[in-house]
Amino acid sequence: MDNAAKGKHKLVDVGSEDEDEVDVLDRRDNTYEIDEDEGHESQGLLEGEIKTGSKRVRQSTLKASTSNIKLQSGSSPIDGSGSKSRTIPLPGSSPRHKTPPRRQLFPPNVVKNSKYNIITFLPLVLYEQFKFFFNLYFLLVALSQLVPALRIGFLITYILPLAFVLFVTLSKEAADDYTRHARDRAANSQLYTILDPLSSFLPDPADTHSIGNDDETDPVSPSHRMHPLPPIKPVPASKLKVGDLVMLSQNERVPADLVLLQTSDESGTCFVRTDQLDGETDWKLKVATERTQRMRAAELLAIRGHLWAEAPKKDIHDFKGSLILQGESTRLDILIDEACSPKKADDLTVPLNVENILWANTVLAAGTAIGLIVYTGKETRAVMNTSHPQTKVGLLDHEINSLAKILCAVTFALSLLLVALNGFRGWWYVYVFRFLILFSSIIPISLRVNLDMGKTVYASQIQRDPEIPETIVRTSTLPEELGRIEYLLSDKTGTLTQNEMDLKKLHMGTMSYGHDSMDEVTYQLSVAFGAGDLGNTGHGRKTSLTTGFALASRGRRDMSSRVKDVVLALALCHNVTPVKNDDGTAIYQASSPDEVAIVKWTESVGLRLVHRDRVTIKLEAPNKSLLCFEVLEIFPFTSESKRMGIVVRDLSSGEIMFYQKGADVVMAKIVQYNDWLEEECGNMAREGLRTLVMARKKLNEETWREFQRQYQAAKISLQDRNEVMAEVVRSHLERDLELLGVTGVEDKLQEDVKMTLELLRNAGIKVWMLTGDKIETATCIAISTKLVARNQYIHQVAKLRSSAEARDMLEFLQTKPDCCLVIDGESLQLCLQHFSTTFISITTQLPCVVACRCSPTQKADIALLIRSHTKKRVCCIGDGGNDVSMIQAADVGIGIVGKEGKQASLAADFSINQFSFLTKLLVWHGRNSYKRSAKLAQFVIHRGLIISIIQCTFSMIFYFSPIAIYQGWLMICFPTVYTMAPVFSLVMDTDINEDLALLYPELYKELTKGRSLSYKTFFRWTMVSVYQGGLIMILSLLLFQTDFINIVSISFTALILNELIMVALEVTTWHTYMVISELVSITIYAASIFLLPEYFDLNFVLTVDFVWKVALIVSVSAAPLWVYKLAKARWAPASYTKLRDH
């Protein structure tokens, strides 16, 4: 027995009335399962006869149904979701009476982007907060104050700051998740129309007159298909199940992955917008199966058979399935299409591919459509390509957390040392804990409060910047990360480009037309079609009746006819469809913006596309005549073939012509020998143009019939179908094609993209471009944006099939460290599977990497791999729904509000309007945020250290007693009322002005090294704190020996003044807020001396002796640091200082 048939097969319910023989399920449960052993019993069940009451399903019929299942199951192993391939019964195969569902086989169709629920909210948020040592330390200190023996000072001193921080965090998380829940509820409650098989209006399958009829007197027009109206029912999106028939209207979001059965367009086609799935703004053409398209909508409920679909997977560019129609039950009198493969006249197997399926989260652009749900919920392509958001924590926060651990160890060591010096007397272990609490200010909780307030200020400054209007900070905890970016991963379409195409050049060997000479093409085309026979053509020329026959007789074709040939080829060889708007105007829609640009160009020169369906193309010539062509066959573009072809018959002459267009690397091997194609394509590529080679071949009737016979046979091949079809095309059509010309299409870039990328490279940021587009397109954009330097070697990698090929490629890259790598998604996946570490280690050293045909998940994987391997900061920027996973996987995600909607913007940490805003966001705001927070964090730690050193010195002098020198209001007011405003003024400091930061982006490189906050700077601040704290305490005792009782007021006054002077020394540029905060703080402290008599003796404080001695202590404490700062600025200035003073 075939291995693919082992395990379990999901079989269609054949409508048995004998439930002892066949277990009947409700259709809403989709399928039932039959366990299958390796023996012959189950095989006999699959291939033998199944009794169904008064009916029998013939052995051949079931064989035809199951043979395809077994074959394709074998080629489609479990992928991604852990699910297997499935067989879904069609509506007419289910019983009309509803039976209780046995179990749910497929996931519910529920959208879930929220992170918490009522039960998990508090535990998860608290875990996220207290998994950091910094917060856990404060929690333990606060809890220790509940023990009377350990209580020191006011309990509120320890509880209130921590409670405030937690309240702010909980409130923010609750608000954010409530918004996510609201969006989820809106999406899940959106109503969709389904065809309800349980309705009493269900047509009788036995009534052959009520089902599709191809009689010429009863034409199947769109209006006929909609009447009589099918039984319908509104159902919320969350209640949709596999097997449901969903009716979609224009501009309606597709709720699940559907196989398209019918559209309102007579040709069976419809357009969908996929910008939120693959990032492309162009409409994609989808095709309904021909057999179901001919039916009326109500008749879809009566068809019998089943649909086989492969296992869920992430690839949005591929789908394999089969639609098996049991003709004996439907009795449709429609001719069997040669493209289908029936085993019997009453049993039809229709192959399905990606053109027949609508992915979830796409939008129906026009008309109405009916589809059968095959994947729901987490098994849809959209969900499988979306990663769940994680809470992001900045590198600065991690660095501060590491310093907090060091400070905690220092605190414990210091406490143990004091107890040891005292000889471990008495309850020494209680004294250890009391010392730990006394020194707890070494790790001040005010640090967390100050940093969070600083982040809020940075976010406000970013959002109020007039030069980057409408910029939104959605994650206020990450502004400092903007100053540490080393890798930028960017989407292409809509991010670097506007996705607006313009044909700039047409080259035909001996003739070349640029953008400014297209009027010459218009003139030549009008001459070729005889539009200029009346005299003036509108170009200021007189026409000639000698259009080239004389030249043709000498073996040469005239210029006009050559122009006509290439323009006609461009007007026919495409998949563009003109769509009429409500106001009567027509727009062009296609799966590629290149094709739309070319068709618009042919219209501008005089050859307009007026009608297109699956079988006909109509063009309006310059002389207003109508050219009609029958579409005989289309060979769509694929990333493998890199070309697109079409066979048409001119209905006026009967001439059959094969047109083909494609990439130069492919077409050069197909067209006749020439000496200019390669050179001209290279010239256009260097200009950043996307090249397209046009060729044709004339076919006679005999050749066409022979090709058609072999091609139809290849279509129904069950093994290697695509390869067999491609071989037939190569052998019959793609030989010695006549080369017509080459076009150069420009993809318009976003404003200031070239300048922005150059500035970011100068800032030391390595830029990767990740796109779902073709290799050729991505390479052109990389060149036109100057992402690739002039004369830089571009190494293209595509279609790697084995790990050996991937290894060889990586070995080659090691010898080309200065090249630009361009790699497709398939090869990228192979490298990531087998050599992920080697691949990332090599590619992260390259100056530029372009990854093409990337799925959303691959983009996210690359971001995560770079983060984990390099430990550097990664920024991802994009504008489409397909970029959300990448944005959420990055350290910093930036979304652009553009043509592809706001999905990326809403999921990002920062939202901007255009790519060029990135310059100021990183180089200016990123720089300020990082340097200010680094300085603020170290100063707050210094403020906690210095008061702890004073406490330590006091305890050592007074017999190692664990008694607080400063208690009550002094400890509460020191980090808040007395020093908070001046210290917080550091968040307004600037080391250089904005113009210098943008003029010298090289200064950004220094930030990525993390020197503003490092172990070196931390050690320097620790030494300053030890020096100043110890000096203040010792000098206070030496100078005031007779006034020992006033030691608190003496040392505390010196401490306050010292901190205010230190702020003035640390601020690079004095500003208004700093000066005012200093004056206000000293005023408040002076007033508090009168308000707190329990700490200050006014008779002592108001003496001259107190004033000059305090001034001396402060001078000795702060003056050496001022001298050091002047000396460093004179002999070892920072690089930015040299530029600022120049």
PDB file of N, CA and C in Angstrom, residues 503-515 517-518 521 562-563 566-567 570 601 674-684 687 689 691-695 739-745:
ATOM      1  N   LEU A 503       7.489  54.039 -18.171  1.00  0.00           N
ATOM      2  CA  LEU A 503       8.367  53.538 -19.224  1.00  0.00           C
ATOM      3  C   LEU A 503       9.239  54.684 -19.724  1.00  0.00           C
ATOM      4  N   LYS A 504      10.541  54.532 -19.571  1.00  0.00           N
ATOM      5  CA  LYS A 504      11.482  55.606 -19.877  1.00  0.00           C
ATOM      6  C   LYS A 504      12.221  55.411 -21.194  1.00  0.00           C
ATOM      7  N   LYS A 505      12.364  54.160 -21.652  1.00  0.00           N
ATOM      8  CA  LYS A 505      13.208  53.933 -22.828  1.00  0.00           C
ATOM      9  C   LYS A 505      12.695  52.734 -23.620  1.00  0.00           C
ATOM     10  N   LEU A 506      12.787  52.847 -24.948  1.00  0.00           N
ATOM     11  CA  LEU A 506      12.458  51.755 -25.860  1.00  0.00           C
ATOM     12  C   LEU A 506      13.603  51.630 -26.854  1.00  0.00           C
ATOM     13  N   HIS A 507      14.200  50.445 -26.899  1.00  0.00           N
ATOM     14  CA  HIS A 507      15.352  50.216 -27.782  1.00  0.00           C
ATOM     15  C   HIS A 507      15.040  49.057 -28.728  1.00  0.00           C
ATOM     16  N   MET A 508      15.327  49.276 -30.022  1.00  0.00           N
ATOM     17  CA  MET A 508      15.019  48.269 -31.039  1.00  0.00           C
ATOM     18  C   MET A 508      16.244  47.962 -31.902  1.00  0.00           C
ATOM     19  N   GLY A 509      17.388  47.923 -31.291  1.00  0.00           N
ATOM     20  CA  GLY A 509      18.600  47.577 -32.024  1.00  0.00           C
ATOM     21  C   GLY A 509      19.230  48.767 -32.700  1.00  0.00           C
ATOM     22  N   THR A 510      18.684  49.158 -33.840  1.00  0.00           N
ATOM     23  CA  THR A 510      19.229  50.308 -34.569  1.00  0.00           C
ATOM     24  C   THR A 510      18.531  51.601 -34.187  1.00  0.00           C
ATOM     25  N   MET A 511      17.460  51.517 -33.439  1.00  0.00           N
ATOM     26  CA  MET A 511      16.715  52.708 -33.025  1.00  0.00           C
ATOM     27  C   MET A 511      16.499  52.678 -31.515  1.00  0.00           C
ATOM     28  N   SER A 512      16.552  53.854 -30.916  1.00  0.00           N
ATOM     29  CA  SER A 512      16.331  53.963 -29.480  1.00  0.00           C
ATOM     30  C   SER A 512      15.533  55.215 -29.196  1.00  0.00           C
ATOM     31  N   TYR A 513      14.510  55.086 -28.346  1.00  0.00           N
ATOM     32  CA  TYR A 513      13.658  56.215 -28.000  1.00  0.00           C
ATOM     33  C   TYR A 513      13.716  56.431 -26.490  1.00  0.00           C
ATOM     34  N   GLY A 514      14.044  57.661 -26.121  1.00  0.00           N
ATOM     35  CA  GLY A 514      14.064  58.018 -24.711  1.00  0.00           C
ATOM     36  C   GLY A 514      12.752  58.641 -24.283  1.00  0.00           C
ATOM     37  N   HIS A 515      12.693  59.054 -23.021  1.00  0.00           N
ATOM     38  CA  HIS A 515      11.446  59.591 -22.479  1.00  0.00           C
ATOM     39  C   HIS A 515      11.024  60.863 -23.197  1.00  0.00           C
ATOM     40  N   SER A 517      11.502  61.538 -26.345  1.00  0.00           N
ATOM     41  CA  SER A 517      11.291  61.360 -27.789  1.00  0.00           C
ATOM     42  C   SER A 517      10.170  60.365 -28.080  1.00  0.00           C
ATOM     43  N   MET A 518       9.262  60.176 -27.124  1.00  0.00           N
ATOM     44  CA  MET A 518       8.168  59.238 -27.332  1.00  0.00           C
ATOM     45  C   MET A 518       7.149  59.749 -28.356  1.00  0.00           C
ATOM     46  N   VAL A 521       7.594  57.919 -31.487  1.00  0.00           N
ATOM     47  CA  VAL A 521       6.930  56.615 -31.520  1.00  0.00           C
ATOM     48  C   VAL A 521       5.464  56.782 -31.891  1.00  0.00           C
ATOM     49  N   ARG A 562       8.309  48.425 -37.804  1.00  0.00           N
ATOM     50  CA  ARG A 562       9.037  47.873 -36.658  1.00  0.00           C
ATOM     51  C   ARG A 562       8.476  48.432 -35.350  1.00  0.00           C
ATOM     52  N   VAL A 563       8.184  49.735 -35.358  1.00  0.00           N
ATOM     53  CA  VAL A 563       7.571  50.338 -34.170  1.00  0.00           C
ATOM     54  C   VAL A 563       6.208  49.715 -33.907  1.00  0.00           C
ATOM     55  N   VAL A 566       6.557  46.160 -32.249  1.00  0.00           N
ATOM     56  CA  VAL A 566       6.938  46.114 -30.838  1.00  0.00           C
ATOM     57  C   VAL A 566       5.842  46.699 -29.956  1.00  0.00           C
ATOM     58  N   VAL A 567       5.155  47.762 -30.418  1.00  0.00           N
ATOM     59  CA  VAL A 567       4.073  48.340 -29.617  1.00  0.00           C
ATOM     60  C   VAL A 567       2.892  47.373 -29.555  1.00  0.00           C
ATOM     61  N   LEU A 570       3.691  44.731 -27.038  1.00  0.00           N
ATOM     62  CA  LEU A 570       3.534  45.230 -25.670  1.00  0.00           C
ATOM     63  C   LEU A 570       2.063  45.362 -25.289  1.00  0.00           C
ATOM     64  N   TRP A 601       1.557  53.137 -21.332  1.00  0.00           N
ATOM     65  CA  TRP A 601       2.431  53.740 -22.336  1.00  0.00           C
ATOM     66  C   TRP A 601       1.914  53.462 -23.746  1.00  0.00           C
ATOM     67  N   ASN A 674      21.833  38.112 -32.012  1.00  0.00           N
ATOM     68  CA  ASN A 674      21.971  39.559 -32.204  1.00  0.00           C
ATOM     69  C   ASN A 674      23.204  40.016 -31.447  1.00  0.00           C
ATOM     70  N   ASP A 675      23.642  41.220 -31.728  1.00  0.00           N
ATOM     71  CA  ASP A 675      24.883  41.707 -31.114  1.00  0.00           C
ATOM     72  C   ASP A 675      24.675  42.926 -30.223  1.00  0.00           C
ATOM     73  N   TRP A 676      23.420  43.223 -29.877  1.00  0.00           N
ATOM     74  CA  TRP A 676      23.191  44.446 -29.106  1.00  0.00           C
ATOM     75  C   TRP A 676      22.390  44.245 -27.815  1.00  0.00           C
ATOM     76  N   LEU A 677      21.737  43.125 -27.668  1.00  0.00           N
ATOM     77  CA  LEU A 677      20.818  42.933 -26.547  1.00  0.00           C
ATOM     78  C   LEU A 677      21.521  43.023 -25.193  1.00  0.00           C
ATOM     79  N   GLU A 678      22.588  42.286 -25.031  1.00  0.00           N
ATOM     80  CA  GLU A 678      23.270  42.238 -23.736  1.00  0.00           C
ATOM     81  C   GLU A 678      23.816  43.601 -23.338  1.00  0.00           C
ATOM     82  N   GLU A 679      24.414  44.292 -24.309  1.00  0.00           N
ATOM     83  CA  GLU A 679      25.007  45.595 -24.015  1.00  0.00           C
ATOM     84  C   GLU A 679      23.941  46.612 -23.618  1.00  0.00           C
ATOM     85  N   GLU A 680      22.838  46.639 -24.342  1.00  0.00           N
ATOM     86  CA  GLU A 680      21.804  47.629 -24.062  1.00  0.00           C
ATOM     87  C   GLU A 680      21.096  47.350 -22.732  1.00  0.00           C
ATOM     88  N   CYS A 681      20.862  46.072 -22.438  1.00  0.00           N
ATOM     89  CA  CYS A 681      20.252  45.726 -21.149  1.00  0.00           C
ATOM     90  C   CYS A 681      21.154  46.142 -19.992  1.00  0.00           C
ATOM     91  N   GLY A 682      22.453  45.973 -20.168  1.00  0.00           N
ATOM     92  CA  GLY A 682      23.401  46.409 -19.143  1.00  0.00           C
ATOM     93  C   GLY A 682      23.371  47.907 -18.937  1.00  0.00           C
ATOM     94  N   ASN A 683      23.262  48.659 -20.050  1.00  0.00           N
ATOM     95  CA  ASN A 683      23.183  50.118 -19.946  1.00  0.00           C
ATOM     96  C   ASN A 683      21.937  50.552 -19.184  1.00  0.00           C
ATOM     97  N   MET A 684      20.812  49.926 -19.495  1.00  0.00           N
ATOM     98  CA  MET A 684      19.566  50.288 -18.811  1.00  0.00           C
ATOM     99  C   MET A 684      19.624  49.923 -17.326  1.00  0.00           C
ATOM    100  N   GLU A 687      21.306  52.398 -15.293  1.00  0.00           N
ATOM    101  CA  GLU A 687      20.475  53.583 -15.076  1.00  0.00           C
ATOM    102  C   GLU A 687      19.374  53.313 -14.052  1.00  0.00           C
ATOM    103  N   LEU A 689      16.937  51.093 -14.501  1.00  0.00           N
ATOM    104  CA  LEU A 689      15.696  50.758 -15.185  1.00  0.00           C
ATOM    105  C   LEU A 689      15.461  49.254 -15.164  1.00  0.00           C
ATOM    106  N   THR A 691      14.483  46.149 -17.074  1.00  0.00           N
ATOM    107  CA  THR A 691      14.482  45.800 -18.495  1.00  0.00           C
ATOM    108  C   THR A 691      13.520  44.660 -18.784  1.00  0.00           C
ATOM    109  N   LEU A 692      12.952  44.713 -19.994  1.00  0.00           N
ATOM    110  CA  LEU A 692      12.022  43.691 -20.449  1.00  0.00           C
ATOM    111  C   LEU A 692      12.259  43.479 -21.938  1.00  0.00           C
ATOM    112  N   VAL A 693      12.547  42.244 -22.323  1.00  0.00           N
ATOM    113  CA  VAL A 693      12.848  41.917 -23.715  1.00  0.00           C
ATOM    114  C   VAL A 693      11.589  41.383 -24.381  1.00  0.00           C
ATOM    115  N   MET A 694      11.253  41.922 -25.557  1.00  0.00           N
ATOM    116  CA  MET A 694      10.065  41.508 -26.311  1.00  0.00           C
ATOM    117  C   MET A 694      10.488  40.701 -27.537  1.00  0.00           C
ATOM    118  N   ALA A 695       9.754  39.599 -27.794  1.00  0.00           N
ATOM    119  CA  ALA A 695      10.039  38.764 -28.966  1.00  0.00           C
ATOM    120  C   ALA A 695       8.728  38.135 -29.440  1.00  0.00           C
ATOM    121  N   LEU A 739      13.513  38.906 -32.251  1.00  0.00           N
ATOM    122  CA  LEU A 739      13.692  39.937 -31.230  1.00  0.00           C
ATOM    123  C   LEU A 739      13.086  41.252 -31.718  1.00  0.00           C
ATOM    124  N   LEU A 740      12.163  41.797 -30.941  1.00  0.00           N
ATOM    125  CA  LEU A 740      11.484  43.030 -31.331  1.00  0.00           C
ATOM    126  C   LEU A 740      12.079  44.267 -30.664  1.00  0.00           C
ATOM    127  N   GLY A 741      12.396  44.168 -29.380  1.00  0.00           N
ATOM    128  CA  GLY A 741      12.940  45.335 -28.699  1.00  0.00           C
ATOM    129  C   GLY A 741      13.078  45.109 -27.208  1.00  0.00           C
ATOM    130  N   VAL A 742      13.596  46.142 -26.538  1.00  0.00           N
ATOM    131  CA  VAL A 742      13.800  46.108 -25.088  1.00  0.00           C
ATOM    132  C   VAL A 742      13.207  47.375 -24.501  1.00  0.00           C
ATOM    133  N   THR A 743      12.449  47.229 -23.420  1.00  0.00           N
ATOM    134  CA  THR A 743      11.899  48.394 -22.727  1.00  0.00           C
ATOM    135  C   THR A 743      12.629  48.612 -21.407  1.00  0.00           C
ATOM    136  N   GLY A 744      12.700  49.867 -20.996  1.00  0.00           N
ATOM    137  CA  GLY A 744      13.277  50.233 -19.706  1.00  0.00           C
ATOM    138  C   GLY A 744      12.245  50.961 -18.870  1.00  0.00           C
ATOM    139  N   VAL A 745      11.820  50.361 -17.774  1.00  0.00           N
ATOM    140  CA  VAL A 745      10.772  50.928 -16.917  1.00  0.00           C
ATOM    141  C   VAL A 745      11.400  51.407 -15.611  1.00  0.00           C
TER     142      VAL A 745
END
